[in-house]
Amino acid sequence: MSFKPEYRLILKYADEPGYTVDIDCYLRHGGYQVLKKALTLDPAFIVQEVKKSGLRGRGGAGFPTGVKWGFINHEKNTKPVYLLCNADESEPGTFKDRQIIYKDPHQLIEGMIISAYANRAHLGYIYIRGEFAKGAKILEQALAEARERNFLGKNILGSGYDLEIYVFRGAGAYICGEETGLIESLEGKRAYPRIKPPYFPAVLGLYMCPTIVNNVETLCHVKHIVDMGGEAFAKIGTPNNTGTRIWCVSGDVNRPGYYEYPCGAITFGELIYEVCGGIRNGNKLKAVIPGGSSAKVLRADIKYKIPRKKADGSTEIVEMGLEDIPLDFDTVAATGSMSGSGGIIVMDDTRDMVECLRNIAEFYAHESCGQCTPCREGSLWMKKILDRICRGNGRKEDSKLLLDVANHIAGRTICAFGEACSWPVQSFVELFEEEFVAKAKKEDSMEILEPVEG
Amino acid sequence: MSALIKNPFNHDLPAADTPLVNVQLDGQWVKVPKGLNVIEVAKRFGKFIPHYCYHPKLSIAGNCRMCLFEMGVPKLDAQRKPVLDEKGMPVISWLPRPQIACATQATEGMAIKTSSALTTDCQEGVTEFLLINHPLDCPICDQAGECRLQEYSYDFGKGRSRFVEQKVKKPKRVELGPRIMLDDERCILCSRCIRFAREIAKQDVIGFVNRGSYSTLTVYPDRPFDSNYSLNTVDICPVGALTSKDFRFQMRVWFLRETKSICTSCATGCNVIIGSRENVVYRLTPRVNEEVNSHWMCDQGRLNFHYIHSKKRVVEPASHLNGSLFPLEWNEAVRTVAQRLKEFSPRQIAFLVSARLSCEELYLVKKLIELLGKGEEIFSEVVPRKGVADSLLRSEDLNPNTLGTVCLGIGKRGEKLAELQEKIRTKEIKCLFAIHENPEECGIPEDLLSSLSFYVWQGLIPGSAIHTAHILLAGASFAEKSGTMINVAGRLQKLHKAILCPGRAREDWRILRDLLLVAGYKDKFFEEIAQVYTEMSKEIEAFGGISWIDIGDQGIDLSQKFKV
């Protein structure tokens, strides 16, 4: 069992024996009680509570949820407001939202109803990844049950508030998880991200109306915030990294899976060695991707310089090994990476980092929507270079070329996919350059290659 | 602006009452309308930001990333107020990430660098990305000479490829519609054609399929892009992906001589460029005029020039004698016509005049009528042509200069055609002068034409009853003459001569001038078309004394001077 006991807020009942997805089970466990409370509160008050809670989005960017909600000017707005639940979950290494949907769908629905009420939305969609057929069915069944009990529909629980929520199944593309790509897809178009500005969803979202797009886990948290109050929620975790997070761990550990802990409560070392039972086959930890495959890889045998605030308000730089880095938004970001979607991929010392990167690059080259030039052309180029290196036809210039290509993508595309495909390349090449050089030294090339111009 | 076509977007034309803001452009503070995008801001001050997907009349896509630039915003103090320098202008805080110029709008205190290290690096990066999977077939590409990729490769390319992998191969020669061929390999996925089809042509049938580098432009199955505006996509395609089936592989564009003129296929009078070489017209392309056609023209008008080079065209003056055609010398032809016209009393003469003639030609016709009539009324009529107007650029009136005939008082817009027929039948009219019209096509049958004592036909391609004409005068097409026409909105615009008349054919105004001279017109001798115009503008009130020069390339609005 794990060294540090989990603090399960969202997954409290999820894996409890006998806990099922039907509404009666949920009601027996206190379900929809928070909704009853929420409907007696002023929507603006709930928004304030979410702001007070310090909740940051669990989809990947970690943007403060209350701030996002605050972008809608309800006094001036004359258009309908929409609430979209992003259940596309397509970041490799991430499988937390699926667990919530498959095991406790009513928690998500309750969180959504409260969030919709707070944002004065009367229509919501759960945008679910097309491949999650079972999840979609579960949600549809749960929505029907909720509607039957008047938790959805007209005049919810006699409050005068109306809301409908529908499940929308995506056709299956990574970019459908990008919030504006999701909106385009929901509108029946090809999932191309929109340019920001002006298409900030809170201003111009679904059908050019104010729209809030939140992740499954984020919306579930809203229920708990209303239940315990924003201030109480903010006490979980650390300042600016409040609440719990579900970490899904995959890769070379003995017990891969999903674990819920307060933000910053455990370190990578504790998670890997104690919670997940250590590295497989007694191997050594080599690297960790901390937040889904698009996050920059962290190397186990180097020290990271992390700025820390001291009690007097000044900042000091603390050197930390990977295993000592606490799992929260800010510390992971200080390493140059991100805690992103919470998908932690562990790699041991048997891993060939060039092969690992090739695998990641193949995914991103395949998933690039093709809308803008740098990502469309660069992602496949990087994949092709890595393919060639892995075939044994690498050149000593290739690592430099890879970096240069990645640098010409990151920060220059319409959406964050540019970073998603180039950050792994930048970090793998920078941190494990010796492996790229070594692999490129093989001289069994059958291909005729031109040298790269210096 | 009041273009006949209503563009959904006019990024280059902010409203007149848009307030001005201060923008720092490459270190210099300038004032520009608030909200103007950065590409247009730069353009106004002679700077250039390269771009592919941006088009001033289409929605912003922001996908080519060629217009990335370094942007600055006013530095703010603790009270979130701009920090000012010694000159009172904001101190700039430069953003680390480049921005796209097409989607970034001018705001107070914004700063733009069009040629910094970051900007140049972005431009070079995008150029390299675009070239890695693009075939380098400039020598055989039909767009060579008009290809932005070729131009930017020279300006921002490395001159050598770092790409040693297999290129992505895409389809070649894909038919997008009856007039458009797509070479997918060359497409840089700028989406201009998609947006044009959706936003302007209103035929949303083009789109992208597949993802990433394998993204491909295509047309929906069984839904060809057959809009009457489809060829505009060829103009706006920044590379050699979309080509006109009519023009592709006919001529290298840099060999073409470009002449500014107007389309004469309907009363809209779209501004065009006539591309010609060695006396052959190869294409018509739209010329920007925000008062008329903006950037566009219809396919019908664009392709309506091949008749100029028809083998059926009359290329020299001739006379019919005993069923055979005999060539004439011009002086002999003109003398014969002038003498025969004088043999008839004015009431026996009818002029069937085309509303496709220029104002100058109509003016000379008017002079001839006045000279022959000497105060008595000579019958004149024009032939109306009606089509179906669309909500874009096609006019219902297919004659380009109907308003010219109105201004000059020639004909009654076809109202008297039946009367003409009757007068020929009753032998009241014995002499008919048809100018650029075939009488049999407007209801005058062959037997009536053959009953005429004298029938002169002047024009390009004769009709089926041409053997009934006594004299044929070989005229000029719109591409072979200069002059003015008044479009449906009352705009006076210029035609310019692009090629010479074939054979011994002559510009119509010269034929008419010579006829006038031989018939006894002594008032003025016109050496150039501009002289005819000048005389006309003095005499005819509607032209209000506007000089030939004042008309310019964009024309001039006369609608206030007469009722349109």
Coordinates of N, CA, C and O in Angstrom, one line a residue, chain A residues 154-281:
Chain A
K154 N -36.4 21.8 -16.8 CA -37.0 23.1 -16.4 C -37.2 23.1 -14.9 O -37.4 22.1 -14.2
N155 N -37.0 24.3 -14.4 CA -37.3 24.6 -13.0 C -36.7 23.6 -12.0 O -37.4 22.9 -11.3
I156 N -35.4 23.5 -12.1 CA -34.7 22.5 -11.3 C -34.9 22.6 -9.8 O -34.7 23.6 -9.2
L157 N -35.5 21.5 -9.3 CA -35.8 21.4 -7.8 C -36.6 22.6 -7.4 O -36.5 23.1 -6.2
G158 N -37.4 23.1 -8.3 CA -38.3 24.2 -7.9 C -37.6 25.5 -7.7 O -38.2 26.5 -7.2
S159 N -36.4 25.6 -8.2 CA -35.6 26.9 -8.0 C -35.9 27.9 -9.0 O -35.5 29.1 -8.9
G160 N -36.6 27.5 -10.1 CA -36.8 28.5 -11.2 C -35.7 28.4 -12.2 O -35.7 29.1 -13.3
Y161 N -34.6 27.7 -12.0 CA -33.5 27.6 -12.9 C -33.6 26.5 -13.8 O -34.0 25.3 -13.4
D162 N -33.4 26.8 -15.1 CA -33.5 25.7 -16.2 C -32.1 25.4 -16.7 O -31.3 26.3 -17.0
L163 N -31.9 24.2 -17.0 CA -30.6 23.8 -17.6 C -30.8 22.4 -18.3 O -31.5 21.5 -17.9
E164 N -30.2 22.4 -19.5 CA -30.1 21.1 -20.2 C -28.6 20.8 -20.5 O -27.8 21.8 -20.8
I165 N -28.3 19.6 -20.4 CA -26.9 19.2 -20.7 C -27.0 18.0 -21.7 O -27.8 17.1 -21.5
Y166 N -26.2 18.1 -22.7 CA -26.1 17.0 -23.7 C -24.7 16.5 -23.8 O -23.7 17.2 -23.6
V167 N -24.7 15.2 -24.3 CA -23.4 14.6 -24.5 C -23.1 14.8 -26.0 O -23.9 14.6 -26.9
F168 N -21.9 15.2 -26.3 CA -21.5 15.4 -27.7 C -20.2 14.5 -27.9 O -19.2 14.7 -27.3
R169 N -20.3 13.6 -28.8 CA -19.1 12.7 -29.1 C -18.3 13.3 -30.2 O -18.7 13.5 -31.3
G170 N -17.0 13.5 -29.9 CA -16.1 14.0 -30.9 C -15.7 12.9 -31.8 O -16.0 11.7 -31.6
A171 N -15.1 13.3 -33.0 CA -14.7 12.2 -33.9 C -13.3 11.7 -33.7 O -12.9 10.8 -34.3
G172 N -12.6 12.2 -32.7 CA -11.4 11.6 -32.3 C -10.2 12.3 -32.9 O -9.6 11.9 -33.9
A173 N -9.8 13.5 -32.3 CA -8.6 14.1 -32.7 C -8.1 14.9 -31.5 O -8.8 15.4 -30.8
Y174 N -6.7 14.9 -31.4 CA -6.1 15.5 -30.2 C -6.6 17.0 -30.1 O -6.9 17.5 -29.0
I175 N -6.7 17.6 -31.2 CA -6.9 19.1 -31.2 C -8.4 19.4 -30.7 O -8.7 20.5 -30.4
C176 N -9.2 18.4 -30.7 CA -10.6 18.6 -30.2 C -10.6 18.9 -28.7 O -11.5 19.4 -28.1
G177 N -9.4 18.6 -28.1 CA -9.3 18.9 -26.6 C -8.9 20.4 -26.4 O -8.9 20.9 -25.3
E178 N -8.4 21.0 -27.4 CA -8.0 22.5 -27.3 C -9.4 23.2 -27.3 O -10.2 23.0 -28.1
E179 N -9.5 24.2 -26.4 CA -10.9 24.7 -26.1 C -11.5 25.3 -27.3 O -12.7 25.1 -27.5
T180 N -10.8 26.0 -28.1 CA -11.5 26.6 -29.3 C -11.7 25.6 -30.4 O -12.6 25.7 -31.2
G181 N -10.8 24.6 -30.5 CA -10.9 23.5 -31.5 C -12.2 22.7 -31.1 O -13.0 22.3 -31.9
L182 N -12.4 22.5 -29.8 CA -13.5 21.8 -29.3 C -14.8 22.6 -29.7 O -15.8 22.0 -30.1
I183 N -14.8 23.9 -29.5 CA -15.9 24.7 -29.9 C -16.3 24.6 -31.3 O -17.4 24.4 -31.7
E184 N -15.2 24.7 -32.2 CA -15.4 24.5 -33.6 C -16.1 23.2 -33.9 O -17.0 23.1 -34.8
S185 N -15.5 22.1 -33.3 CA -16.0 20.8 -33.5 C -17.5 20.7 -33.1 O -18.3 20.1 -33.8
L186 N -17.8 21.3 -32.0 CA -19.1 21.2 -31.5 C -20.1 22.0 -32.4 O -21.3 21.6 -32.5
E187 N -19.6 23.0 -33.1 CA -20.4 23.7 -34.0 C -20.6 23.0 -35.3 O -21.2 23.5 -36.3
G188 N -20.0 21.8 -35.4 CA -20.1 21.0 -36.6 C -19.0 21.2 -37.6 O -19.1 20.7 -38.8
K189 N -18.0 21.9 -37.3 CA -16.9 22.2 -38.2 C -15.7 21.4 -37.9 O -15.7 20.7 -36.9
R190 N -14.7 21.5 -38.8 CA -13.5 20.8 -38.6 C -12.8 21.5 -37.3 O -12.9 22.7 -37.2
A191 N -12.2 20.6 -36.5 CA -11.7 21.2 -35.2 C -10.4 21.9 -35.5 O -9.3 21.4 -35.2
Y192 N -10.5 23.1 -36.0 CA -9.3 24.0 -36.1 C -9.4 25.0 -34.9 O -10.4 25.6 -34.7
P193 N -8.3 25.2 -34.2 CA -8.3 26.2 -33.1 C -8.6 27.6 -33.7 O -8.2 27.9 -34.9
R194 N -9.2 28.4 -32.9 CA -9.4 29.8 -33.3 C -8.3 30.7 -32.8 O -7.6 30.4 -31.9
I195 N -8.1 31.8 -33.5 CA -7.1 32.8 -33.2 C -7.5 33.5 -31.9 O -8.6 34.0 -31.8
K196 N -6.6 33.6 -31.0 CA -6.9 34.4 -29.7 C -5.9 35.5 -29.7 O -4.7 35.2 -29.7
P197 N -6.3 36.8 -29.5 CA -7.6 37.3 -29.7 C -8.1 37.2 -31.1 O -7.2 37.0 -32.0
P198 N -9.3 37.4 -31.4 CA -10.4 37.8 -30.5 C -11.2 36.7 -29.9 O -12.1 37.0 -29.1
Y199 N -10.9 35.4 -30.3 CA -11.9 34.4 -30.0 C -11.5 33.8 -28.6 O -11.3 32.6 -28.5
F200 N -11.5 34.6 -27.6 CA -11.5 34.1 -26.2 C -12.8 33.5 -25.9 O -13.8 34.2 -26.0
P201 N -12.9 32.2 -25.6 CA -14.3 31.6 -25.4 C -15.2 32.4 -24.5 O -16.4 32.5 -24.7
A202 N -14.6 33.0 -23.4 CA -15.5 33.7 -22.5 C -16.1 34.9 -23.2 O -17.1 35.4 -22.7
V203 N -15.6 35.4 -24.3 CA -16.2 36.5 -25.0 C -16.9 36.0 -26.3 O -18.0 36.3 -26.5
L204 N -16.1 35.3 -27.1 CA -16.7 34.7 -28.3 C -16.4 33.2 -28.4 O -15.4 32.8 -28.8
G205 N -17.4 32.5 -27.9 CA -17.2 31.0 -27.8 C -18.1 30.3 -28.7 O -18.2 30.6 -29.9
L206 N -18.9 29.4 -28.1 CA -19.8 28.6 -28.9 C -20.8 29.5 -29.6 O -21.5 30.3 -28.9
Y207 N -21.0 29.4 -30.9 CA -21.9 30.3 -31.6 C -21.7 31.8 -31.3 O -22.6 32.6 -31.3
M208 N -20.4 32.1 -31.1 CA -20.0 33.5 -30.8 C -20.7 34.0 -29.6 O -20.9 35.2 -29.4
C209 N -21.0 33.2 -28.7 CA -21.6 33.6 -27.4 C -20.6 33.3 -26.3 O -19.7 32.4 -26.4
P210 N -20.7 34.0 -25.1 CA -19.8 33.7 -24.0 C -19.9 32.2 -23.6 O -21.0 31.7 -23.4
T211 N -18.7 31.6 -23.5 CA -18.7 30.2 -23.2 C -17.6 29.8 -22.2 O -16.5 30.4 -22.3
I212 N -17.9 29.0 -21.3 CA -16.9 28.5 -20.3 C -16.6 27.1 -20.7 O -17.5 26.3 -20.8
V213 N -15.3 26.8 -20.8 CA -14.9 25.5 -21.1 C -14.0 25.0 -20.0 O -13.0 25.7 -19.6
N214 N -14.4 24.0 -19.3 CA -13.7 23.5 -18.2 C -13.5 22.0 -18.3 O -14.3 21.3 -18.9
N215 N -12.4 21.5 -17.7 CA -12.1 20.1 -17.7 C -13.0 19.3 -16.7 O -13.6 19.9 -15.8
V216 N -13.1 18.0 -16.9 CA -14.0 17.2 -16.1 C -13.6 17.3 -14.6 O -14.4 17.6 -13.8
E217 N -12.3 17.1 -14.3 CA -11.8 17.2 -12.9 C -12.1 18.5 -12.3 O -12.5 18.7 -11.2
T218 N -11.9 19.6 -13.1 CA -12.2 21.0 -12.6 C -13.6 21.1 -12.2 O -13.9 21.7 -11.1
L219 N -14.5 20.7 -13.1 CA -16.0 20.8 -12.8 C -16.4 20.0 -11.5 O -17.2 20.4 -10.8
C220 N -15.7 18.9 -11.4 CA -16.0 18.1 -10.1 C -15.6 18.8 -8.9 O -16.3 18.8 -7.9
H221 N -14.5 19.5 -9.0 CA -14.0 20.3 -7.9 C -15.0 21.4 -7.4 O -15.1 21.7 -6.2
V222 N -15.7 21.9 -8.4 CA -16.6 23.0 -8.1 C -17.6 22.5 -7.0 O -18.0 23.3 -6.1
K223 N -18.1 21.3 -7.2 CA -19.1 20.8 -6.2 C -18.5 20.8 -4.8 O -19.1 21.2 -3.9
H224 N -17.2 20.4 -4.7 CA -16.6 20.4 -3.4 C -16.3 21.8 -2.8 O -16.4 22.0 -1.6
I225 N -16.0 22.7 -3.7 CA -15.8 24.1 -3.3 C -17.1 24.6 -2.7 O -17.1 25.2 -1.6
V226 N -18.2 24.4 -3.4 CA -19.5 24.9 -2.8 C -19.8 24.2 -1.6 O -20.4 24.8 -0.6
D227 N -19.5 22.9 -1.5 CA -19.8 22.1 -0.3 C -19.0 22.6 0.9 O -19.6 22.9 2.0
M228 N -17.7 22.8 0.7 CA -16.9 23.2 1.9 C -16.6 24.6 2.0 O -16.1 25.1 3.0
G229 N -16.9 25.4 1.0 CA -16.5 26.8 1.0 C -15.2 27.0 0.4 O -14.3 26.2 0.5
G230 N -15.0 28.2 -0.3 CA -13.8 28.5 -1.0 C -12.6 28.5 -0.1 O -11.5 28.0 -0.5
E231 N -12.7 29.1 1.0 CA -11.6 29.3 1.9 C -11.1 27.9 2.4 O -9.9 27.7 2.5
A232 N -12.1 27.1 2.8 CA -11.7 25.7 3.3 C -11.0 24.9 2.2 O -10.0 24.2 2.4
F233 N -11.5 25.1 0.9 CA -10.9 24.3 -0.2 C -9.4 24.8 -0.4 O -8.5 24.1 -0.7
A234 N -9.3 26.2 -0.2 CA -7.9 26.8 -0.5 C -6.9 26.3 0.6 O -5.7 26.4 0.3
K235 N -7.4 25.7 1.7 CA -6.4 25.2 2.7 C -5.9 23.9 2.3 O -4.9 23.4 2.8
I236 N -6.5 23.2 1.3 CA -6.0 21.9 0.8 C -4.9 22.3 -0.1 O -5.0 23.2 -1.0
G237 N -3.8 21.6 0.0 CA -2.7 21.9 -0.9 C -1.8 23.0 -0.4 O -1.7 23.2 0.8
T238 N -1.2 23.8 -1.3 CA -0.3 24.9 -0.9 C -0.9 26.1 -1.6 O -1.6 26.1 -2.5
P239 N -0.4 27.3 -1.1 CA -0.9 28.6 -1.7 C -0.7 28.6 -3.2 O 0.4 28.2 -3.7
N240 N -1.7 29.0 -3.9 CA -1.7 29.1 -5.4 C -1.7 27.7 -6.0 O -1.7 27.6 -7.2
N241 N -1.7 26.6 -5.2 CA -1.8 25.3 -5.8 C -2.7 24.5 -4.9 O -2.4 23.5 -4.2
T242 N -4.0 25.0 -4.9 CA -4.9 24.5 -3.9 C -5.7 23.3 -4.4 O -5.7 23.0 -5.6
G243 N -6.3 22.6 -3.5 CA -7.1 21.4 -3.8 C -6.3 20.2 -4.0 O -5.1 20.2 -3.9
T244 N -7.1 19.2 -4.4 CA -6.4 17.9 -4.7 C -6.1 17.8 -6.2 O -6.8 18.5 -7.0
R245 N -5.3 16.9 -6.6 CA -5.1 16.6 -8.0 C -5.0 15.1 -8.2 O -4.5 14.4 -7.3
I246 N -5.6 14.7 -9.3 CA -5.5 13.2 -9.6 C -4.3 13.1 -10.5 O -4.2 13.7 -11.6
W247 N -3.3 12.3 -10.0 CA -2.1 12.1 -10.8 C -2.2 10.7 -11.5 O -2.5 9.7 -10.7
C248 N -2.1 10.6 -12.7 CA -2.1 9.3 -13.4 C -0.7 8.9 -13.8 O -0.1 9.7 -14.5
V249 N -0.3 7.8 -13.3 CA 1.1 7.4 -13.4 C 1.2 6.3 -14.4 O 0.5 5.3 -14.2
S250 N 2.0 6.4 -15.4 CA 2.3 5.3 -16.3 C 3.8 5.1 -16.5 O 4.5 6.0 -16.1
G251 N 4.1 4.1 -17.2 CA 5.5 3.9 -17.5 C 6.2 2.8 -16.7 O 5.5 1.9 -16.2
D252 N 7.4 3.0 -16.3 CA 8.2 1.9 -15.7 C 8.1 1.9 -14.2 O 9.2 2.0 -13.5
V253 N 6.9 1.9 -13.7 CA 6.8 1.7 -12.2 C 6.0 0.5 -11.9 O 5.3 -0.1 -12.8
N254 N 6.1 0.0 -10.7 CA 5.5 -1.3 -10.4 C 4.0 -1.2 -10.3 O 3.3 -2.1 -10.6
R255 N 3.5 0.0 -9.8 CA 2.0 0.1 -9.7 C 1.6 1.4 -10.4 O 1.3 2.4 -9.8
P256 N 1.5 1.3 -11.7 CA 0.9 2.4 -12.4 C -0.6 2.6 -12.1 O -1.2 1.6 -11.7
G257 N -1.1 3.8 -12.2 CA -2.5 4.0 -11.9 C -2.8 5.4 -11.6 O -2.0 6.3 -12.0
Y258 N -3.9 5.7 -11.0 CA -4.3 7.1 -10.7 C -4.4 7.3 -9.2 O -4.9 6.4 -8.5
Y259 N -3.9 8.4 -8.7 CA -3.8 8.6 -7.3 C -4.2 10.1 -7.0 O -3.8 11.0 -7.8
E260 N -4.9 10.3 -6.0 CA -5.4 11.7 -5.7 C -4.7 12.2 -4.4 O -4.8 11.5 -3.4
Y261 N -4.0 13.3 -4.5 CA -3.3 13.9 -3.4 C -3.5 15.4 -3.4 O -3.8 16.0 -4.5
P262 N -3.4 16.1 -2.3 CA -3.4 17.5 -2.3 C -2.2 18.0 -3.2 O -1.2 17.4 -3.1
C263 N -2.4 19.1 -3.8 CA -1.3 19.7 -4.6 C -0.1 19.9 -3.7 O -0.3 20.5 -2.7
G264 N 1.0 19.5 -4.2 CA 2.3 19.7 -3.4 C 2.5 18.9 -2.2 O 3.4 19.0 -1.5
A265 N 1.5 17.9 -2.0 CA 1.6 17.1 -0.8 C 2.7 16.1 -0.9 O 3.2 15.6 0.2
I266 N 3.0 15.6 -2.1 CA 4.0 14.6 -2.2 C 5.0 15.0 -3.3 O 4.7 15.9 -4.1
T267 N 6.2 14.4 -3.3 CA 7.2 14.7 -4.3 C 7.2 13.6 -5.3 O 6.5 12.5 -5.2
F268 N 7.9 13.8 -6.4 CA 8.0 12.8 -7.5 C 8.6 11.5 -6.9 O 8.1 10.4 -7.2
G269 N 9.6 11.7 -6.0 CA 10.2 10.5 -5.4 C 9.2 9.7 -4.6 O 9.1 8.5 -4.7
E270 N 8.4 10.4 -3.8 CA 7.4 9.7 -3.0 C 6.4 9.0 -3.8 O 6.0 7.9 -3.6
L271 N 6.0 9.7 -4.9 CA 5.0 9.1 -5.8 C 5.5 7.9 -6.5 O 4.9 6.8 -6.5
I272 N 6.7 8.0 -6.9 CA 7.3 6.9 -7.7 C 7.7 5.7 -6.8 O 7.3 4.5 -7.1
Y273 N 8.4 6.0 -5.8 CA 9.0 4.9 -5.0 C 8.0 4.3 -3.9 O 8.1 3.2 -3.6
E274 N 7.2 5.2 -3.4 CA 6.3 4.8 -2.3 C 4.9 4.5 -2.8 O 4.4 3.4 -2.6
V275 N 4.3 5.4 -3.5 CA 2.9 5.2 -3.9 C 2.9 4.2 -5.0 O 2.0 3.3 -5.0
C276 N 3.8 4.3 -6.0 CA 3.7 3.4 -7.2 C 4.7 2.2 -7.0 O 4.9 1.5 -8.0
G277 N 5.2 2.0 -5.9 CA 6.0 0.8 -5.6 C 7.3 0.8 -6.3 O 7.9 -0.3 -6.4
G278 N 7.9 1.9 -6.7 CA 9.2 1.9 -7.2 C 9.3 1.6 -8.7 O 8.3 1.3 -9.4
I279 N 10.6 1.6 -9.2 CA 10.8 1.4 -10.6 C 10.8 -0.1 -10.9 O 11.3 -0.9 -10.1
R280 N 10.3 -0.5 -12.0 CA 10.1 -1.8 -12.5 C 11.4 -2.6 -12.5 O 12.5 -2.0 -12.9
N281 N 11.4 -3.8 -12.2 CA 12.6 -4.7 -12.3 C 13.8 -4.2 -11.6 O 14.9 -4.5 -11.9

